[in-house]
């Protein structure tokens, strides 16, 4: 804001100088208001970042719990697999014994076959349940990753806005300082 003042008898024209001072004061007030608005915006953005960080922590906690449940289900699946293998071995032993023994042994073998069938049904039902649980976990994992991606984008956009606001304030402060010095 460079302006030449008209000369008068004792220096510069008073009206020109006063007009310049009033204009500079008005510009300073405008910039101060803009700085206050930007500071309010920064505080709002910082609060939003804080909320997003809290949401991120909650999401991480849910993921950790989900991973623990998944480990538990995997251990159960492993135990069921071992049980299934044991049942298969039992079945073969029972069949061999059934051929070698009398009708009393045949009755015992039939009881064993009934138990084996129940265990196989249980293993199949458990396998279907584990498949359903796995499908749910996969869906929740996809949702979680999408949420994290959205949160990262929002956080990045907020950071960029804060940097732009800071740059704008710094530039305006420099302009005001420069205007005041002149």
mmCIF file of N, CA and C in Angstrom, residues 4-84:
data_model
loop_
_atom_site.group_PDB
_atom_site.id
_atom_site.type_symbol
_atom_site.label_atom_id
_atom_site.label_comp_id
_atom_site.label_asym_id
_atom_site.label_seq_id
_atom_site.Cartn_x
_atom_site.Cartn_y
_atom_site.Cartn_z
ATOM 1 N N UNK A 4 1.679 8.270 -2.330
ATOM 2 C CA UNK A 4 2.446 9.513 -2.238
ATOM 3 C C UNK A 4 1.536 10.562 -1.624
ATOM 4 N N UNK A 5 2.088 11.260 -0.660
ATOM 5 C CA UNK A 5 1.337 12.332 -0.002
ATOM 6 C C UNK A 5 1.618 13.658 -0.727
ATOM 7 N N UNK A 6 0.607 14.470 -0.780
ATOM 8 C CA UNK A 6 0.789 15.815 -1.355
ATOM 9 C C UNK A 6 1.559 16.674 -0.358
ATOM 10 N N UNK A 7 2.343 17.510 -0.852
ATOM 11 C CA UNK A 7 3.106 18.417 0.012
ATOM 12 C C UNK A 7 2.225 19.590 0.446
ATOM 13 N N UNK A 8 2.553 20.078 1.614
ATOM 14 C CA UNK A 8 1.896 21.292 2.093
ATOM 15 C C UNK A 8 2.995 22.218 2.601
ATOM 16 N N UNK A 9 2.625 23.299 3.205
ATOM 17 C CA UNK A 9 3.621 24.267 3.641
ATOM 18 C C UNK A 9 4.559 23.680 4.687
ATOM 19 N N UNK A 10 4.043 22.889 5.600
ATOM 20 C CA UNK A 10 4.862 22.399 6.699
ATOM 21 C C UNK A 10 5.098 20.891 6.543
ATOM 22 N N UNK A 11 5.196 20.365 5.453
ATOM 23 C CA UNK A 11 5.434 18.937 5.290
ATOM 24 C C UNK A 11 4.391 18.312 4.364
ATOM 25 N N UNK A 12 3.794 17.208 4.836
ATOM 26 C CA UNK A 12 2.807 16.508 4.024
ATOM 27 C C UNK A 12 1.413 17.022 4.331
ATOM 28 N N UNK A 13 0.520 16.780 3.415
ATOM 29 C CA UNK A 13 -0.871 17.189 3.572
ATOM 30 C C UNK A 13 -1.497 16.344 4.662
ATOM 31 N N UNK A 14 -2.051 17.002 5.670
ATOM 32 C CA UNK A 14 -2.616 16.322 6.842
ATOM 33 C C UNK A 14 -3.772 15.385 6.450
ATOM 34 N N UNK A 15 -4.620 15.799 5.560
ATOM 35 C CA UNK A 15 -5.765 14.975 5.139
ATOM 36 C C UNK A 15 -5.292 13.686 4.467
ATOM 37 N N UNK A 16 -4.239 13.811 3.644
ATOM 38 C CA UNK A 16 -3.698 12.610 2.989
ATOM 39 C C UNK A 16 -3.137 11.639 4.021
ATOM 40 N N UNK A 17 -2.397 12.188 4.982
ATOM 41 C CA UNK A 17 -1.783 11.342 6.006
ATOM 42 C C UNK A 17 -2.872 10.679 6.844
ATOM 43 N N UNK A 18 -3.884 11.428 7.264
ATOM 44 C CA UNK A 18 -4.973 10.877 8.089
ATOM 45 C C UNK A 18 -5.748 9.804 7.306
ATOM 46 N N UNK A 19 -6.001 10.073 6.047
ATOM 47 C CA UNK A 19 -6.711 9.092 5.215
ATOM 48 C C UNK A 19 -5.897 7.803 5.117
ATOM 49 N N UNK A 20 -4.588 7.977 4.953
ATOM 50 C CA UNK A 20 -3.708 6.806 4.872
ATOM 51 C C UNK A 20 -3.725 6.011 6.190
ATOM 52 N N UNK A 21 -3.628 6.709 7.320
ATOM 53 C CA UNK A 21 -3.614 6.057 8.635
ATOM 54 C C UNK A 21 -4.936 5.328 8.862
ATOM 55 N N UNK A 22 -6.054 5.975 8.551
ATOM 56 C CA UNK A 22 -7.374 5.340 8.733
ATOM 57 C C UNK A 22 -7.514 4.104 7.841
ATOM 58 N N UNK A 23 -7.055 4.220 6.626
ATOM 59 C CA UNK A 23 -7.117 3.070 5.700
ATOM 60 C C UNK A 23 -6.250 1.926 6.214
ATOM 61 N N UNK A 24 -5.048 2.268 6.737
ATOM 62 C CA UNK A 24 -4.157 1.238 7.283
ATOM 63 C C UNK A 24 -4.791 0.577 8.495
ATOM 64 N N UNK A 25 -5.447 1.366 9.349
ATOM 65 C CA UNK A 25 -6.108 0.824 10.542
ATOM 66 C C UNK A 25 -7.264 -0.092 10.125
ATOM 67 N N UNK A 26 -8.013 0.319 9.130
ATOM 68 C CA UNK A 26 -9.125 -0.493 8.623
ATOM 69 C C UNK A 26 -8.596 -1.817 8.057
ATOM 70 N N UNK A 27 -7.509 -1.748 7.312
ATOM 71 C CA UNK A 27 -6.898 -2.959 6.757
ATOM 72 C C UNK A 27 -6.396 -3.870 7.879
ATOM 73 N N UNK A 28 -5.780 -3.251 8.894
ATOM 74 C CA UNK A 28 -5.287 -4.033 10.041
ATOM 75 C C UNK A 28 -6.451 -4.745 10.730
ATOM 76 N N UNK A 29 -7.552 -4.048 10.949
ATOM 77 C CA UNK A 29 -8.730 -4.664 11.593
ATOM 78 C C UNK A 29 -9.288 -5.806 10.752
ATOM 79 N N UNK A 30 -9.318 -5.595 9.445
ATOM 80 C CA UNK A 30 -9.794 -6.654 8.550
ATOM 81 C C UNK A 30 -8.915 -7.901 8.690
ATOM 82 N N UNK A 31 -7.589 -7.678 8.703
ATOM 83 C CA UNK A 31 -6.680 -8.812 8.832
ATOM 84 C C UNK A 31 -6.776 -9.464 10.213
ATOM 85 N N UNK A 32 -6.961 -8.644 11.243
ATOM 86 C CA UNK A 32 -7.116 -9.219 12.588
ATOM 87 C C UNK A 32 -8.357 -10.095 12.652
ATOM 88 N N UNK A 33 -9.439 -9.633 12.064
ATOM 89 C CA UNK A 33 -10.673 -10.439 12.026
ATOM 90 C C UNK A 33 -10.448 -11.745 11.263
ATOM 91 N N UNK A 34 -9.752 -11.626 10.149
ATOM 92 C CA UNK A 34 -9.469 -12.827 9.350
ATOM 93 C C UNK A 34 -8.583 -13.802 10.148
ATOM 94 N N UNK A 35 -7.600 -13.257 10.871
ATOM 95 C CA UNK A 35 -6.722 -14.100 11.702
ATOM 96 C C UNK A 35 -7.535 -14.789 12.779
ATOM 97 N N UNK A 36 -8.444 -14.058 13.417
ATOM 98 C CA UNK A 36 -9.300 -14.675 14.451
ATOM 99 C C UNK A 36 -10.161 -15.786 13.862
ATOM 100 N N UNK A 37 -10.724 -15.530 12.678
ATOM 101 C CA UNK A 37 -11.525 -16.566 12.012
ATOM 102 C C UNK A 37 -10.673 -17.801 11.723
ATOM 103 N N UNK A 38 -9.474 -17.569 11.239
ATOM 104 C CA UNK A 38 -8.587 -18.691 10.911
ATOM 105 C C UNK A 38 -8.167 -19.436 12.179
ATOM 106 N N UNK A 39 -7.899 -18.716 13.270
ATOM 107 C CA UNK A 39 -7.564 -19.376 14.534
ATOM 108 C C UNK A 39 -8.725 -20.229 15.022
ATOM 109 N N UNK A 40 -9.954 -19.711 14.893
ATOM 110 C CA UNK A 40 -11.137 -20.503 15.257
ATOM 111 C C UNK A 40 -11.233 -21.749 14.385
ATOM 112 N N UNK A 41 -10.943 -21.566 13.110
ATOM 113 C CA UNK A 41 -10.973 -22.706 12.184
ATOM 114 C C UNK A 41 -9.926 -23.746 12.569
ATOM 115 N N UNK A 42 -8.745 -23.284 12.954
ATOM 116 C CA UNK A 42 -7.670 -24.206 13.376
ATOM 117 C C UNK A 42 -8.104 -24.982 14.612
ATOM 118 N N UNK A 43 -8.708 -24.286 15.578
ATOM 119 C CA UNK A 43 -9.171 -24.961 16.802
ATOM 120 C C UNK A 43 -10.219 -26.009 16.449
ATOM 121 N N UNK A 44 -11.129 -25.650 15.554
ATOM 122 C CA UNK A 44 -12.163 -26.597 15.131
ATOM 123 C C UNK A 44 -11.537 -27.817 14.461
ATOM 124 N N UNK A 45 -10.551 -27.561 13.602
ATOM 125 C CA UNK A 45 -9.876 -28.672 12.910
ATOM 126 C C UNK A 45 -9.108 -29.547 13.898
ATOM 127 N N UNK A 46 -8.484 -28.910 14.897
ATOM 128 C CA UNK A 46 -7.758 -29.695 15.907
ATOM 129 C C UNK A 46 -8.729 -30.568 16.696
ATOM 130 N N UNK A 47 -9.906 -30.025 17.021
ATOM 131 C CA UNK A 47 -10.929 -30.817 17.724
ATOM 132 C C UNK A 47 -11.386 -31.984 16.861
ATOM 133 N N UNK A 48 -11.552 -31.739 15.579
ATOM 134 C CA UNK A 48 -11.970 -32.805 14.659
ATOM 135 C C UNK A 48 -10.888 -33.880 14.576
ATOM 136 N N UNK A 49 -9.629 -33.453 14.525
ATOM 137 C CA UNK A 49 -8.522 -34.413 14.506
ATOM 138 C C UNK A 49 -8.543 -35.252 15.768
ATOM 139 N N UNK A 50 -8.770 -34.624 16.896
ATOM 140 C CA UNK A 50 -8.831 -35.344 18.169
ATOM 141 C C UNK A 50 -9.944 -36.386 18.142
ATOM 142 N N UNK A 51 -11.097 -36.000 17.614
ATOM 143 C CA UNK A 51 -12.213 -36.949 17.506
ATOM 144 C C UNK A 51 -11.869 -38.112 16.590
ATOM 145 N N UNK A 52 -11.203 -37.806 15.483
ATOM 146 C CA UNK A 52 -10.815 -38.864 14.541
ATOM 147 C C UNK A 52 -9.793 -39.801 15.164
ATOM 148 N N UNK A 53 -8.884 -39.237 15.972
ATOM 149 C CA UNK A 53 -7.902 -40.089 16.637
ATOM 150 C C UNK A 53 -8.598 -41.014 17.635
ATOM 151 N N UNK A 54 -9.595 -40.505 18.321
ATOM 152 C CA UNK A 54 -10.354 -41.315 19.276
ATOM 153 C C UNK A 54 -11.076 -42.442 18.539
ATOM 154 N N UNK A 55 -11.698 -42.102 17.413
ATOM 155 C CA UNK A 55 -12.388 -43.111 16.612
ATOM 156 C C UNK A 55 -11.404 -44.160 16.099
ATOM 157 N N UNK A 56 -10.217 -43.708 15.706
ATOM 158 C CA UNK A 56 -9.194 -44.647 15.236
ATOM 159 C C UNK A 56 -8.814 -45.628 16.343
ATOM 160 N N UNK A 57 -8.640 -45.110 17.581
ATOM 161 C CA UNK A 57 -8.279 -45.970 18.709
ATOM 162 C C UNK A 57 -9.386 -46.988 18.978
ATOM 163 N N UNK A 58 -10.638 -46.532 18.932
ATOM 164 C CA UNK A 58 -11.760 -47.454 19.147
ATOM 165 C C UNK A 58 -11.765 -48.540 18.074
ATOM 166 N N UNK A 59 -11.533 -48.132 16.848
ATOM 167 C CA UNK A 59 -11.521 -49.096 15.748
ATOM 168 C C UNK A 59 -10.378 -50.091 15.928
ATOM 169 N N UNK A 60 -9.224 -49.595 16.365
ATOM 170 C CA UNK A 60 -8.083 -50.485 16.601
ATOM 171 C C UNK A 60 -8.404 -51.476 17.726
ATOM 172 N N UNK A 61 -9.096 -51.018 18.756
ATOM 173 C CA UNK A 61 -9.488 -51.912 19.854
ATOM 174 C C UNK A 61 -10.430 -53.000 19.356
ATOM 175 N N UNK A 62 -11.390 -52.612 18.510
ATOM 176 C CA UNK A 62 -12.333 -53.596 17.946
ATOM 177 C C UNK A 62 -11.574 -54.610 17.096
ATOM 178 N N UNK A 63 -10.623 -54.122 16.307
ATOM 179 C CA UNK A 63 -9.840 -55.032 15.473
ATOM 180 C C UNK A 63 -9.052 -56.013 16.333
ATOM 181 N N UNK A 64 -8.453 -55.508 17.414
ATOM 182 C CA UNK A 64 -7.680 -56.381 18.303
ATOM 183 C C UNK A 64 -8.580 -57.468 18.908
ATOM 184 N N UNK A 65 -9.773 -57.078 19.350
ATOM 185 C CA UNK A 65 -10.706 -58.066 19.905
ATOM 186 C C UNK A 65 -11.108 -59.079 18.848
ATOM 187 N N UNK A 66 -11.341 -58.595 17.644
ATOM 188 C CA UNK A 66 -11.736 -59.471 16.550
ATOM 189 C C UNK A 66 -10.616 -60.466 16.237
ATOM 190 N N UNK A 67 -9.383 -59.993 16.251
ATOM 191 C CA UNK A 67 -8.252 -60.884 15.988
ATOM 192 C C UNK A 67 -8.123 -61.945 17.074
ATOM 193 N N UNK A 68 -8.389 -61.562 18.320
ATOM 194 C CA UNK A 68 -8.339 -62.539 19.412
ATOM 195 C C UNK A 68 -9.430 -63.591 19.227
ATOM 196 N N UNK A 69 -10.624 -63.149 18.837
ATOM 197 C CA UNK A 69 -11.706 -64.101 18.587
ATOM 198 C C UNK A 69 -11.343 -65.036 17.439
ATOM 199 N N UNK A 70 -10.746 -64.469 16.404
ATOM 200 C CA UNK A 70 -10.350 -65.283 15.256
ATOM 201 C C UNK A 70 -9.331 -66.336 15.680
ATOM 202 N N UNK A 71 -8.364 -65.960 16.507
ATOM 203 C CA UNK A 71 -7.384 -66.926 17.013
ATOM 204 C C UNK A 71 -8.083 -68.032 17.811
ATOM 205 N N UNK A 72 -9.052 -67.630 18.618
ATOM 206 C CA UNK A 72 -9.795 -68.607 19.416
ATOM 207 C C UNK A 72 -10.534 -69.580 18.496
ATOM 208 N N UNK A 73 -11.161 -69.052 17.445
ATOM 209 C CA UNK A 73 -11.877 -69.919 16.500
ATOM 210 C C UNK A 73 -10.917 -70.848 15.753
ATOM 211 N N UNK A 74 -9.759 -70.347 15.439
ATOM 212 C CA UNK A 74 -8.771 -71.196 14.756
ATOM 213 C C UNK A 74 -8.310 -72.341 15.662
ATOM 214 N N UNK A 75 -8.120 -72.023 16.938
ATOM 215 C CA UNK A 75 -7.733 -73.078 17.888
ATOM 216 C C UNK A 75 -8.838 -74.125 18.003
ATOM 217 N N UNK A 76 -10.077 -73.653 18.032
ATOM 218 C CA UNK A 76 -11.199 -74.595 18.097
ATOM 219 C C UNK A 76 -11.262 -75.452 16.828
ATOM 220 N N UNK A 77 -11.005 -74.815 15.688
ATOM 221 C CA UNK A 77 -11.022 -75.554 14.429
ATOM 222 C C UNK A 77 -9.933 -76.631 14.445
ATOM 223 N N UNK A 78 -8.757 -76.270 14.948
ATOM 224 C CA UNK A 78 -7.652 -77.230 15.019
ATOM 225 C C UNK A 78 -8.023 -78.398 15.937
ATOM 226 N N UNK A 79 -8.641 -78.073 17.069
ATOM 227 C CA UNK A 79 -9.057 -79.128 17.996
ATOM 228 C C UNK A 79 -10.101 -80.031 17.342
ATOM 229 N N UNK A 80 -11.010 -79.431 16.594
ATOM 230 C CA UNK A 80 -12.032 -80.227 15.906
ATOM 231 C C UNK A 80 -11.411 -81.098 14.806
ATOM 232 N N UNK A 81 -10.407 -80.568 14.149
ATOM 233 C CA UNK A 81 -9.719 -81.359 13.125
ATOM 234 C C UNK A 81 -9.038 -82.574 13.763
ATOM 235 N N UNK A 82 -8.377 -82.333 14.892
ATOM 236 C CA UNK A 82 -7.737 -83.445 15.599
ATOM 237 C C UNK A 82 -8.784 -84.440 16.077
ATOM 238 N N UNK A 83 -9.902 -83.930 16.557
ATOM 239 C CA UNK A 83 -10.991 -84.798 17.004
ATOM 240 C C UNK A 83 -11.516 -85.613 15.831
ATOM 241 N N UNK A 84 -11.671 -84.960 14.690
ATOM 242 C CA UNK A 84 -12.158 -85.656 13.498
ATOM 243 C C UNK A 84 -11.181 -86.761 13.082
#
